[in-house]
Coordinates of C-alpha atoms and ligand atoms in Angstrom, one line a residue:
X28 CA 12.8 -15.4 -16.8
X29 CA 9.5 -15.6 -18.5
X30 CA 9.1 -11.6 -18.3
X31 CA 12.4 -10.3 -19.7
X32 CA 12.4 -7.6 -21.9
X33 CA 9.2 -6.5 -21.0
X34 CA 7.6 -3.1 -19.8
X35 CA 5.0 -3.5 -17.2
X36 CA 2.7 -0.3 -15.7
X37 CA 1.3 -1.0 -12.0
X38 CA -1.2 2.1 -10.7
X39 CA -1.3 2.2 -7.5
X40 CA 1.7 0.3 -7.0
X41 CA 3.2 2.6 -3.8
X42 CA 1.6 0.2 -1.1
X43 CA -0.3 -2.7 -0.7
X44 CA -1.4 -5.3 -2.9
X45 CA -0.1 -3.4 -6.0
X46 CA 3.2 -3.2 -4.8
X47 CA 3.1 -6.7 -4.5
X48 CA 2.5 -6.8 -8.1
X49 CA 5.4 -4.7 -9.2
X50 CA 7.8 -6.3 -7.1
X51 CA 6.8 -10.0 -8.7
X52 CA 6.8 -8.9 -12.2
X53 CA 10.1 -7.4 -11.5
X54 CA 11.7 -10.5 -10.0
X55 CA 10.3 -12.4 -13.5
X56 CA 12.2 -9.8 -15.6
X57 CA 10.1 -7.0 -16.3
X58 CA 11.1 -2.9 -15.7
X59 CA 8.3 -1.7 -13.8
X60 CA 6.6 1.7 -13.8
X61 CA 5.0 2.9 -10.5
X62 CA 2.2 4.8 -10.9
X63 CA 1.1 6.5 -7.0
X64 CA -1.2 9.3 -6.3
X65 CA 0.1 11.0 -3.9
X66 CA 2.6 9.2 -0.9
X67 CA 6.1 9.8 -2.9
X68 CA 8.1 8.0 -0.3
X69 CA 6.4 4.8 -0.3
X70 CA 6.7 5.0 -4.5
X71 CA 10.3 6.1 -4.3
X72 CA 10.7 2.7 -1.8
X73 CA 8.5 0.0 -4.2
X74 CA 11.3 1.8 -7.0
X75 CA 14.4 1.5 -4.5
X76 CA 13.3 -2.6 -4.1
X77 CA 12.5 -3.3 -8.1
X78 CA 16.0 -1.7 -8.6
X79 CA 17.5 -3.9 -6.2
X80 CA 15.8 -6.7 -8.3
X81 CA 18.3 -5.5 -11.2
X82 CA 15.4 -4.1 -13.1
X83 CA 14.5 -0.5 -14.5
X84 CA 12.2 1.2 -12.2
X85 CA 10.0 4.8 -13.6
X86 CA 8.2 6.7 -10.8
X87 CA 5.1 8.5 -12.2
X88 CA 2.7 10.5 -10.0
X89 CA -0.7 10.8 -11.7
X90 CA -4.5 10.6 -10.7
X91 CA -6.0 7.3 -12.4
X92 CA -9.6 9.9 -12.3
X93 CA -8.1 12.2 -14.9
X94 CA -7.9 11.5 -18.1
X95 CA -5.7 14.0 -19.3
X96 CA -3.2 12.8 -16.7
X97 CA -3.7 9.6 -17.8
X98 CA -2.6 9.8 -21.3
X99 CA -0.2 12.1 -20.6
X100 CA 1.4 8.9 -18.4
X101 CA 1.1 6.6 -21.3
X102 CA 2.8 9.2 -23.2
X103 CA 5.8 9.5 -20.6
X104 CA 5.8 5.5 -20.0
X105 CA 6.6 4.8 -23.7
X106 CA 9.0 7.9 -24.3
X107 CA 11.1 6.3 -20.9
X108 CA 10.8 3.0 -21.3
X109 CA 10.2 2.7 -25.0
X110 CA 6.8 0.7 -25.1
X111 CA 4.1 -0.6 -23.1
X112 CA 3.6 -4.5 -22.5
X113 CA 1.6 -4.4 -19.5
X114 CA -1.2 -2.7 -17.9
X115 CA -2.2 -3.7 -14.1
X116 CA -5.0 -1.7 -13.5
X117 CA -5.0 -1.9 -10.1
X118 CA -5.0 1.5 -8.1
X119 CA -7.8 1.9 -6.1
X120 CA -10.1 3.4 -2.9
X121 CA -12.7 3.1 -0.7
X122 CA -15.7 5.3 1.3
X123 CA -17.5 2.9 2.8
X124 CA -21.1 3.2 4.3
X125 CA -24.6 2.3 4.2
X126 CA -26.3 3.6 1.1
X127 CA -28.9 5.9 3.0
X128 CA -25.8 8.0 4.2
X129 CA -23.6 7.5 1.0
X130 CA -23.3 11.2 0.0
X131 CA -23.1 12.1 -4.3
X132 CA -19.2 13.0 -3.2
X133 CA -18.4 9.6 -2.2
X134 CA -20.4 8.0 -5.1
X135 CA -18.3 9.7 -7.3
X136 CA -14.9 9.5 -6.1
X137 CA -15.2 5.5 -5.9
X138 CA -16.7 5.3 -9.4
X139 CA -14.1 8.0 -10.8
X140 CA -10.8 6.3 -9.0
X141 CA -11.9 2.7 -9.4
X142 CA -13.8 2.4 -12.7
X143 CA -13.2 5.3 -14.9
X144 CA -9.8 4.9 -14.4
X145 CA -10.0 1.6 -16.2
X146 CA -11.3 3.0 -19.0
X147 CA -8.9 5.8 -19.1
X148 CA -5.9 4.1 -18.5
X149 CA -7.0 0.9 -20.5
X150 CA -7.9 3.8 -23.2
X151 CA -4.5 5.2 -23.3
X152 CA -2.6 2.0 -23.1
X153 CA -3.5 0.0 -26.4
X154 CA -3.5 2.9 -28.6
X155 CA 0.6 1.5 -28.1
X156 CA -0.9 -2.1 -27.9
X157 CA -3.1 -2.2 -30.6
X158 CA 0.3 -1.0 -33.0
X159 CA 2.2 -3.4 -31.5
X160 CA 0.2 -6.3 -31.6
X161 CA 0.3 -8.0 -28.4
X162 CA -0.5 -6.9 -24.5
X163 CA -1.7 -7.8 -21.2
X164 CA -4.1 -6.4 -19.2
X165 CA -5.4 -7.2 -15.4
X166 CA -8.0 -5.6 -14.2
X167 CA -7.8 -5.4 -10.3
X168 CA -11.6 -6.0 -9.7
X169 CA -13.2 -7.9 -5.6
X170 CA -14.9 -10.6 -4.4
X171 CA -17.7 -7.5 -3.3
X172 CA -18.0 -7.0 -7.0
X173 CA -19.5 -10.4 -7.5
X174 CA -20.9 -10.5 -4.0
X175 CA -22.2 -7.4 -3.0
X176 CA -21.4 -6.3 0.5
X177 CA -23.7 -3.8 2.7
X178 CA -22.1 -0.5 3.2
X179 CA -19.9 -1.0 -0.7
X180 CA -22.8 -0.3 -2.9
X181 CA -20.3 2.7 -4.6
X182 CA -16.8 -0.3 -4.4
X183 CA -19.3 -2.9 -5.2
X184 CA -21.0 -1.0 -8.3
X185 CA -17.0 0.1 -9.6
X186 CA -16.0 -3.4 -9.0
X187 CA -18.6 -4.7 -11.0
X188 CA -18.5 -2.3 -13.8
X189 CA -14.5 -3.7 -14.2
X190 CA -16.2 -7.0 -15.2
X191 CA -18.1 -6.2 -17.7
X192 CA -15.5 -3.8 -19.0
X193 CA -13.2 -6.2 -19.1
X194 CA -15.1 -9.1 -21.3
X195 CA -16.2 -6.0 -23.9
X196 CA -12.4 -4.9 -24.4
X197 CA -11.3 -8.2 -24.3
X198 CA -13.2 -9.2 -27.5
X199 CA -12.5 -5.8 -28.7
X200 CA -8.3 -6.7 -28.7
X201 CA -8.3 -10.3 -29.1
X202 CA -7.8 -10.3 -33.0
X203 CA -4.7 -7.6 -32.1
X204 CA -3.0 -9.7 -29.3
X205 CA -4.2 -8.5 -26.5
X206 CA -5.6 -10.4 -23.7
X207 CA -7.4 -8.5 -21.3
X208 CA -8.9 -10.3 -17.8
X209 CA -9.9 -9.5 -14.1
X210 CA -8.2 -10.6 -11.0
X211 CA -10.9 -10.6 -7.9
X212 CA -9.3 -10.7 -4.5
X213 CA -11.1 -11.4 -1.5
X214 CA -9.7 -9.8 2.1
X215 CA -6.7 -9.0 1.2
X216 CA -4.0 -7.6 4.5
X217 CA -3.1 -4.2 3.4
X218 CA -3.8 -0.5 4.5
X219 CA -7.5 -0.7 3.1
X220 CA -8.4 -3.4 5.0
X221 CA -5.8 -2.5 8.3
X222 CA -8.9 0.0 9.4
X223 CA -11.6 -2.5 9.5
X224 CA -11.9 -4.2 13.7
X225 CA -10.5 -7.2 14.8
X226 CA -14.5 -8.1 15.3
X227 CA -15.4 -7.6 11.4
X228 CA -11.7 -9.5 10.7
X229 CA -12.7 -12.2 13.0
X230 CA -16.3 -12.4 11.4
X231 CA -14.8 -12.0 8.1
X232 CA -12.4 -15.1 8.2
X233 CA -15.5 -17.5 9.6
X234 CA -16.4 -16.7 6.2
X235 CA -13.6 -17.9 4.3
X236 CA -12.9 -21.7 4.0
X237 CA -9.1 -21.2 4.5
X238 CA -9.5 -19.4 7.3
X239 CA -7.5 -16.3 6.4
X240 CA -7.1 -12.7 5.3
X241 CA -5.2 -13.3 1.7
X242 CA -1.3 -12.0 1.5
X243 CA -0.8 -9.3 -1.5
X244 CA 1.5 -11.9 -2.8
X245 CA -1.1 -14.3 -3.4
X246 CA -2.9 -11.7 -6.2
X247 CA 0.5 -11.0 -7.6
X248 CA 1.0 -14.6 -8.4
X249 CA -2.4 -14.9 -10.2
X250 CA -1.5 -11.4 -12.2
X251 CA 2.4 -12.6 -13.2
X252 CA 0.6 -16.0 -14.5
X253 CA -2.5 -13.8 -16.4
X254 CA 0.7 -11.6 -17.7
X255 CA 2.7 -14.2 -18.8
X256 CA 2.9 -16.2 -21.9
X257 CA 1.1 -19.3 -20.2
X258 CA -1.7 -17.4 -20.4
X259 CA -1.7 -16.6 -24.1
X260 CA -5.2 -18.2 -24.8
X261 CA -7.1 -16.6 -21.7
X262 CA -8.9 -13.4 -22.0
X263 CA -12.2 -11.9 -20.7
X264 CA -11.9 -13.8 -17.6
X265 CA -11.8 -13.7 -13.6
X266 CA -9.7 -14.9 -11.7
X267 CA -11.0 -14.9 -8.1
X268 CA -8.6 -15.6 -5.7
X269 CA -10.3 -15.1 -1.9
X270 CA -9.2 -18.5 -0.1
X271 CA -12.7 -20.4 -0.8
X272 CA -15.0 -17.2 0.4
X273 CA -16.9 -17.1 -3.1
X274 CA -17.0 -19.7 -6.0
X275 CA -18.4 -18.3 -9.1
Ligands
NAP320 P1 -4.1 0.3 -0.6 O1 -3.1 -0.5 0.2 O2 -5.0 1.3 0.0 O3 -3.2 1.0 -1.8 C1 -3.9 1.8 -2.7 C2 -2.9 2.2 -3.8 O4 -3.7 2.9 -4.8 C3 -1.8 3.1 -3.4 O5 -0.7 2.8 -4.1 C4 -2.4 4.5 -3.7 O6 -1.4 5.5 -4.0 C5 -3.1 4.2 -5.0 N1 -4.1 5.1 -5.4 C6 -5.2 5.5 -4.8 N2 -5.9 6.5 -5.4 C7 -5.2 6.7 -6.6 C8 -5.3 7.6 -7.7 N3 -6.4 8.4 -7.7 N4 -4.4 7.6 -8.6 C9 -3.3 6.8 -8.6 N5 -3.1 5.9 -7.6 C10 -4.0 5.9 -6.6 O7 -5.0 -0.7 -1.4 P2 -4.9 -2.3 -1.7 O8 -5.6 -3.0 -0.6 O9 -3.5 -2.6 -2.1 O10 -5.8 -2.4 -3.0 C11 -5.3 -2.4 -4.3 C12 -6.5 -2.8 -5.3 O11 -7.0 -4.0 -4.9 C13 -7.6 -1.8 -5.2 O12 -8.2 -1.7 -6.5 C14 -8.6 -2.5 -4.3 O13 -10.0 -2.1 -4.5 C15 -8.4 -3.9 -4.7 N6 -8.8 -4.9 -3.7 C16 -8.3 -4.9 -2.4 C17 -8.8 -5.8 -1.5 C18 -8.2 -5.8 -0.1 O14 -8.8 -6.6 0.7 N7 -7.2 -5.1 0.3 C19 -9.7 -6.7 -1.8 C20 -10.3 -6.7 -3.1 C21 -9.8 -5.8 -4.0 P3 -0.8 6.4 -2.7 O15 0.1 5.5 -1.9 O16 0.0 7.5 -3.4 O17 -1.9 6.8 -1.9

């Protein structure tokens, strides 16, 4: 498989789309290390199925916000599993409402979980990289990054910032082997978008040519090709994948 041999690092790879991720890169051949905040069974289960997939499996709790914690990951990844290959960048939250109300709490805790935790993971990964002389990176960025969408202007801001982030380290790495680009999903089906009503579902999908939410599966397919060797000569790009709802 085109990912043997390789060791791949999912955040927020407990539930949802992320998940989705480390259970694909796992069925390609890589061990996969499951990074997760806080819900240890749902972690210990994504471990329980990579196993099952005959690969090695790491559990590692740690805030993608803290950059202590976050090196100290990096740190614990490589003395495990020996190296570092891949970095999915993909843990993330949201505290949606309309700017007026947005309070400096929810502000922050968007911009700290969904963007600084690019940099400080992204930070602590190619130190490894860099020595090495190859990587991958994904970014997990959204469609609302490139779109805007009333009551996101913290998500849409973080998602945004991701971009940009993502072309400057990509030129940074290139001469090293490192390829560094975004995925943007649209509406994805997962717990972050399980709270939104079947009104805003219905009006969201009138919205999208193919006329549905996405699957995880359907980003994890677009990160295991970004990851993979066919993908050696891309770098600082998106990817949007969002069934039609926005063409760049
Ligand atoms: P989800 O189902 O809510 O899962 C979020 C994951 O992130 C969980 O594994 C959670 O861990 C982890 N996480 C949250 N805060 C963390 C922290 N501080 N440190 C480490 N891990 C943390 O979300 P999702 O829908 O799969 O979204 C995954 C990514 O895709 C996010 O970046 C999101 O913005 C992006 N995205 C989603 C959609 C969508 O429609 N769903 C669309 C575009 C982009 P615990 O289980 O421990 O809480």
């Amino acid at each position: 498989m085109q990912l043997d041999g390789k060791v791949a690092l999912v955040t927020g790879a407990s539930r949802g789309i992320g998940r989705s991720i480390a259970l694909m890169l796992a069925a390609r051949g890589a061990d996969i290390v499951i990074n997760y905040a806080g819900n240890t069974e749902a972690a210990e289960q994504t471990k329980a199925e990579v196993e099952a997939l005959g690969r090695k499996a790491l559990v590692v709790k740690a805030d993608v916000g803290d950059t202590v914690a976050c090196e100290k990951m990096l740190e614990d990844v490589v003395a495990a599993m020996g190296k570092i290959d891949i970095l999915v960048n993909n843990a993330g939250i949201t505290r949606d409402t309309l700017l007026m109300r947005m309070k400096e709490a929810d502000w922050d805790a968007v911009l700290t979980t969904n963007l600084k935790s690019v940099y400080n993971c992204t930070k602590a990964a190619i130190k490894y990289m860099m020595k090495a002389r190859s990587g991958r990176i994904v970014n997990i960025s959204s469609v609302v990054g490139a779109m805007g969408n009333a009551g996101q202007a913290n998500y849409a801001a973080a998602k945004a910032g991701i971009l940009g982030f993502t072309k400057a380290v990509a030129k940074e790495t290139a001469s090293r082997g490192i390829t560094v680009n975004a995925v943007a999903p649209g509406f994805i089906a997962t717990d972050m978008t399980a709270v939104l009503s079947d009104k805003v579902v219905d009006n969201l999908k009138a919205g999208i040519p193919m006329g549905r939410l996405g699957a995880p599966e359907d980003i994890a397919k677009a990160v295991a090709f970004l990851v993979s060797d066919d993908a050696a000569y891309i770098t600082g790009q998106t990817l949007h994948v969002n069934g039609g709802m926005y063409m760049d």
